[in-house]
Amino acid sequence: MEKMSKEELLKMLNHALELEHAAYIQYLSHAELIEGENAEPIIERLKEIANDEKNHQDKFRSLIGMLGGIPSMSIAETHPARTIREILEQNLKDEKEAVDTYRKIYEMIVKERGKGYYDMILEHEVRHIIMDEQEHITELELLLGKSGESY
Ligand SMILES: [Fe+2]
Ligand SMILES: [Fe+2]
């Protein structure tokens, strides 16, 4: 891979890592705010999603290390929300932003395919993370009662 595009890719992967840091914290924080009769399953689900985001952090960190970069310790912007609906809507919006961002990374990896020796690992891992985020979108839409809206 050309030096320029590797640096560009590392920048994008570090931005992705920062989004994952923010998502993890945001889901756990929001989970603490939810209360009421039907709260338990939603809290459980938000904590499960938070755990997926933590795994994504690990994956992005090792991809960055593999490319010789330094994993970011910064956190992207987090978004407050208060009611169950606000929390679900906010995280749905952020999941969609993550998919759009990771799709750009994926497209760059595909464009650079065959130029380095890590292309298949990068493609596989980023694709897998995007699929997880798409599942999160499905989950949040189900909880919001609007299934399949984002198809
Ligand atoms: Fe994630
Ligand atoms: Fe997610």
PDB file of C-alpha atoms and ligand atoms in Angstrom:
ATOM      1  CA  MET A   1       0.000   0.000   0.000  1.00  0.00           C
ATOM      2  CA  GLU A   2       1.192   3.511  -0.838  1.00  0.00           C
ATOM      3  CA  LYS A   3       2.462   5.483   2.135  1.00  0.00           C
ATOM      4  CA  MET A   4      -0.176   8.186   1.594  1.00  0.00           C
ATOM      5  CA  SER A   5      -3.145   5.850   1.499  1.00  0.00           C
ATOM      6  CA  LYS A   6      -1.859   3.904   4.490  1.00  0.00           C
ATOM      7  CA  GLU A   7      -1.680   7.100   6.495  1.00  0.00           C
ATOM      8  CA  GLU A   8      -5.156   8.082   5.321  1.00  0.00           C
ATOM      9  CA  LEU A   9      -6.474   4.646   6.276  1.00  0.00           C
ATOM     10  CA  LEU A  10      -4.864   4.852   9.726  1.00  0.00           C
ATOM     11  CA  LYS A  11      -6.516   8.222  10.248  1.00  0.00           C
ATOM     12  CA  MET A  12      -9.897   6.767   9.345  1.00  0.00           C
ATOM     13  CA  LEU A  13      -9.382   3.692  11.538  1.00  0.00           C
ATOM     14  CA  ASN A  14      -8.459   5.899  14.477  1.00  0.00           C
ATOM     15  CA  HIS A  15     -11.582   7.991  13.933  1.00  0.00           C
ATOM     16  CA  ALA A  16     -13.560   4.721  13.940  1.00  0.00           C
ATOM     17  CA  LEU A  17     -11.875   3.706  17.207  1.00  0.00           C
ATOM     18  CA  GLU A  18     -12.859   7.044  18.742  1.00  0.00           C
ATOM     19  CA  LEU A  19     -16.473   6.505  17.638  1.00  0.00           C
ATOM     20  CA  GLU A  20     -16.376   3.082  19.336  1.00  0.00           C
ATOM     21  CA  HIS A  21     -15.026   4.593  22.559  1.00  0.00           C
ATOM     22  CA  ALA A  22     -17.912   7.084  22.506  1.00  0.00           C
ATOM     23  CA  ALA A  23     -20.523   4.442  21.641  1.00  0.00           C
ATOM     24  CA  TYR A  24     -19.424   2.153  24.489  1.00  0.00           C
ATOM     25  CA  ILE A  25     -19.618   4.915  27.085  1.00  0.00           C
ATOM     26  CA  GLN A  26     -22.860   6.290  25.681  1.00  0.00           C
ATOM     27  CA  TYR A  27     -24.693   2.941  25.745  1.00  0.00           C
ATOM     28  CA  LEU A  28     -23.595   2.212  29.315  1.00  0.00           C
ATOM     29  CA  SER A  29     -24.497   5.702  30.478  1.00  0.00           C
ATOM     30  CA  HIS A  30     -27.899   5.624  28.767  1.00  0.00           C
ATOM     31  CA  ALA A  31     -28.585   2.164  30.214  1.00  0.00           C
ATOM     32  CA  GLU A  32     -28.363   3.671  33.711  1.00  0.00           C
ATOM     33  CA  LEU A  33     -31.013   6.281  32.885  1.00  0.00           C
ATOM     34  CA  ILE A  34     -33.724   3.881  31.808  1.00  0.00           C
ATOM     35  CA  GLU A  35     -36.362   3.065  34.369  1.00  0.00           C
ATOM     36  CA  GLY A  36     -39.958   1.961  34.529  1.00  0.00           C
ATOM     37  CA  GLU A  37     -42.036  -1.135  34.086  1.00  0.00           C
ATOM     38  CA  ASN A  38     -40.538  -2.388  30.819  1.00  0.00           C
ATOM     39  CA  ALA A  39     -37.018  -1.119  31.477  1.00  0.00           C
ATOM     40  CA  GLU A  40     -35.219  -4.399  32.142  1.00  0.00           C
ATOM     41  CA  PRO A  41     -35.107  -5.875  28.604  1.00  0.00           C
ATOM     42  CA  ILE A  42     -34.056  -2.509  27.133  1.00  0.00           C
ATOM     43  CA  ILE A  43     -31.294  -2.079  29.721  1.00  0.00           C
ATOM     44  CA  GLU A  44     -30.086  -5.615  28.977  1.00  0.00           C
ATOM     45  CA  ARG A  45     -30.037  -4.960  25.251  1.00  0.00           C
ATOM     46  CA  LEU A  46     -28.165  -1.646  25.570  1.00  0.00           C
ATOM     47  CA  LYS A  47     -25.535  -3.359  27.714  1.00  0.00           C
ATOM     48  CA  GLU A  48     -25.175  -6.176  25.177  1.00  0.00           C
ATOM     49  CA  ILE A  49     -24.706  -3.632  22.395  1.00  0.00           C
ATOM     50  CA  ALA A  50     -22.135  -1.785  24.562  1.00  0.00           C
ATOM     51  CA  ASN A  51     -20.218  -5.046  24.813  1.00  0.00           C
ATOM     52  CA  ASP A  52     -20.208  -5.385  21.005  1.00  0.00           C
ATOM     53  CA  GLU A  53     -18.807  -1.847  20.775  1.00  0.00           C
ATOM     54  CA  LYS A  54     -16.067  -2.830  23.211  1.00  0.00           C
ATOM     55  CA  ASN A  55     -15.159  -5.762  20.954  1.00  0.00           C
ATOM     56  CA  HIS A  56     -15.085  -3.364  18.006  1.00  0.00           C
ATOM     57  CA  GLN A  57     -12.613  -1.194  19.912  1.00  0.00           C
ATOM     58  CA  ASP A  58     -10.334  -4.220  20.296  1.00  0.00           C
ATOM     59  CA  LYS A  59     -10.613  -5.031  16.593  1.00  0.00           C
ATOM     60  CA  PHE A  60      -9.905  -1.489  15.418  1.00  0.00           C
ATOM     61  CA  ARG A  61      -7.012  -1.236  17.881  1.00  0.00           C
ATOM     62  CA  SER A  62      -5.375  -4.388  16.554  1.00  0.00           C
ATOM     63  CA  LEU A  63      -5.916  -3.359  12.911  1.00  0.00           C
ATOM     64  CA  ILE A  64      -4.242  -0.024  13.665  1.00  0.00           C
ATOM     65  CA  GLY A  65      -1.358  -1.813  15.386  1.00  0.00           C
ATOM     66  CA  MET A  66      -1.049  -4.261  12.510  1.00  0.00           C
ATOM     67  CA  LEU A  67      -0.581  -1.320  10.100  1.00  0.00           C
ATOM     68  CA  GLY A  68       2.086   0.192  12.347  1.00  0.00           C
ATOM     69  CA  GLY A  69      -0.106   2.980  13.712  1.00  0.00           C
ATOM     70  CA  ILE A  70      -0.742   4.224  17.224  1.00  0.00           C
ATOM     71  CA  PRO A  71      -4.262   3.526  18.525  1.00  0.00           C
ATOM     72  CA  SER A  72      -6.061   6.702  19.593  1.00  0.00           C
ATOM     73  CA  MET A  73      -6.989   7.189  23.243  1.00  0.00           C
ATOM     74  CA  SER A  74      -9.438   9.970  22.399  1.00  0.00           C
ATOM     75  CA  ILE A  75     -13.203   9.784  22.434  1.00  0.00           C
ATOM     76  CA  ALA A  76     -15.561  11.114  19.776  1.00  0.00           C
ATOM     77  CA  GLU A  77     -18.473  13.287  20.791  1.00  0.00           C
ATOM     78  CA  THR A  78     -21.114  11.648  22.988  1.00  0.00           C
ATOM     79  CA  HIS A  79     -24.775  12.646  22.896  1.00  0.00           C
ATOM     80  CA  PRO A  80     -27.006  13.064  25.914  1.00  0.00           C
ATOM     81  CA  ALA A  81     -30.569  11.740  25.938  1.00  0.00           C
ATOM     82  CA  ARG A  82     -33.068  11.315  28.731  1.00  0.00           C
ATOM     83  CA  THR A  83     -36.256   9.425  27.916  1.00  0.00           C
ATOM     84  CA  ILE A  84     -36.308   5.878  26.517  1.00  0.00           C
ATOM     85  CA  ARG A  85     -37.467   7.204  23.144  1.00  0.00           C
ATOM     86  CA  GLU A  86     -34.761   9.895  23.034  1.00  0.00           C
ATOM     87  CA  ILE A  87     -32.130   7.342  23.985  1.00  0.00           C
ATOM     88  CA  LEU A  88     -33.184   4.862  21.301  1.00  0.00           C
ATOM     89  CA  GLU A  89     -33.523   7.577  18.629  1.00  0.00           C
ATOM     90  CA  GLN A  90     -30.126   9.092  19.459  1.00  0.00           C
ATOM     91  CA  ASN A  91     -28.311   5.769  19.341  1.00  0.00           C
ATOM     92  CA  LEU A  92     -30.081   4.797  16.126  1.00  0.00           C
ATOM     93  CA  LYS A  93     -28.797   8.027  14.581  1.00  0.00           C
ATOM     94  CA  ASP A  94     -25.267   7.319  15.850  1.00  0.00           C
ATOM     95  CA  GLU A  95     -25.337   3.725  14.565  1.00  0.00           C
ATOM     96  CA  LYS A  96     -26.259   5.023  11.126  1.00  0.00           C
ATOM     97  CA  GLU A  97     -23.384   7.502  11.275  1.00  0.00           C
ATOM     98  CA  ALA A  98     -21.053   4.637  12.207  1.00  0.00           C
ATOM     99  CA  VAL A  99     -22.242   2.536   9.250  1.00  0.00           C
ATOM    100  CA  ASP A 100     -21.729   5.477   6.863  1.00  0.00           C
ATOM    101  CA  THR A 101     -18.243   6.130   8.264  1.00  0.00           C
ATOM    102  CA  TYR A 102     -17.173   2.471   8.210  1.00  0.00           C
ATOM    103  CA  ARG A 103     -18.548   2.022   4.712  1.00  0.00           C
ATOM    104  CA  LYS A 104     -16.091   4.714   3.541  1.00  0.00           C
ATOM    105  CA  ILE A 105     -13.276   2.787   5.229  1.00  0.00           C
ATOM    106  CA  TYR A 106     -14.445  -0.426   3.608  1.00  0.00           C
ATOM    107  CA  GLU A 107     -14.590   1.208   0.176  1.00  0.00           C
ATOM    108  CA  MET A 108     -11.052   2.504   0.607  1.00  0.00           C
ATOM    109  CA  ILE A 109      -9.799  -0.954   1.601  1.00  0.00           C
ATOM    110  CA  VAL A 110     -11.493  -2.495  -1.451  1.00  0.00           C
ATOM    111  CA  LYS A 111      -9.999   0.206  -3.688  1.00  0.00           C
ATOM    112  CA  GLU A 112      -6.512  -0.605  -2.347  1.00  0.00           C
ATOM    113  CA  ARG A 113      -7.039  -4.356  -2.617  1.00  0.00           C
ATOM    114  CA  GLY A 114      -3.972  -6.291  -3.721  1.00  0.00           C
ATOM    115  CA  LYS A 115      -1.542  -3.488  -2.900  1.00  0.00           C
ATOM    116  CA  GLY A 116      -0.517  -4.774   0.528  1.00  0.00           C
ATOM    117  CA  TYR A 117      -0.404  -7.947   2.562  1.00  0.00           C
ATOM    118  CA  TYR A 118      -3.171  -7.182   5.035  1.00  0.00           C
ATOM    119  CA  ASP A 119      -5.997  -6.418   2.615  1.00  0.00           C
ATOM    120  CA  MET A 120      -8.083  -9.525   3.310  1.00  0.00           C
ATOM    121  CA  ILE A 121      -7.842  -9.173   7.092  1.00  0.00           C
ATOM    122  CA  LEU A 122      -8.813  -5.502   6.858  1.00  0.00           C
ATOM    123  CA  GLU A 123     -11.686  -6.239   4.526  1.00  0.00           C
ATOM    124  CA  HIS A 124     -12.969  -9.136   6.635  1.00  0.00           C
ATOM    125  CA  GLU A 125     -12.794  -7.339   9.973  1.00  0.00           C
ATOM    126  CA  VAL A 126     -14.276  -4.025   8.824  1.00  0.00           C
ATOM    127  CA  ARG A 127     -17.049  -5.852   6.983  1.00  0.00           C
ATOM    128  CA  HIS A 128     -17.826  -7.846  10.105  1.00  0.00           C
ATOM    129  CA  ILE A 129     -18.018  -4.696  12.231  1.00  0.00           C
ATOM    130  CA  ILE A 130     -20.366  -3.046   9.701  1.00  0.00           C
ATOM    131  CA  MET A 131     -22.620  -6.110   9.867  1.00  0.00           C
ATOM    132  CA  ASP A 132     -22.728  -5.840  13.679  1.00  0.00           C
ATOM    133  CA  GLU A 133     -23.698  -2.151  13.438  1.00  0.00           C
ATOM    134  CA  GLN A 134     -26.441  -3.031  10.972  1.00  0.00           C
ATOM    135  CA  GLU A 135     -27.755  -5.547  13.509  1.00  0.00           C
ATOM    136  CA  HIS A 136     -27.701  -2.802  16.139  1.00  0.00           C
ATOM    137  CA  ILE A 137     -29.826  -0.663  13.818  1.00  0.00           C
ATOM    138  CA  THR A 138     -32.321  -3.524  13.519  1.00  0.00           C
ATOM    139  CA  GLU A 139     -32.424  -3.975  17.306  1.00  0.00           C
ATOM    140  CA  LEU A 140     -32.956  -0.275  17.999  1.00  0.00           C
ATOM    141  CA  GLU A 141     -35.681  -0.036  15.366  1.00  0.00           C
ATOM    142  CA  LEU A 142     -37.416  -3.053  16.888  1.00  0.00           C
ATOM    143  CA  LEU A 143     -37.267  -1.446  20.323  1.00  0.00           C
ATOM    144  CA  LEU A 144     -38.675   1.743  18.796  1.00  0.00           C
ATOM    145  CA  GLY A 145     -41.425  -0.252  17.138  1.00  0.00           C
ATOM    146  CA  LYS A 146     -40.456   0.621  13.574  1.00  0.00           C
ATOM    147  CA  SER A 147     -39.079  -2.582  12.188  1.00  0.00           C
ATOM    148  CA  GLY A 148     -37.351  -2.580   8.837  1.00  0.00           C
ATOM    149  CA  GLU A 149     -37.608   1.178   8.378  1.00  0.00           C
ATOM    150  CA  SER A 150     -33.958   1.659   7.430  1.00  0.00           C
ATOM    151  CA  TYR A 151     -33.792  -1.035   4.793  1.00  0.00           C
TER     152      TYR A 151
HETATM  153 FE    FE B   1     -19.274  -0.593  16.984  1.00  0.00          FE
HETATM  154 FE    FE B   2     -23.175  -0.304  17.181  1.00  0.00          FE
END
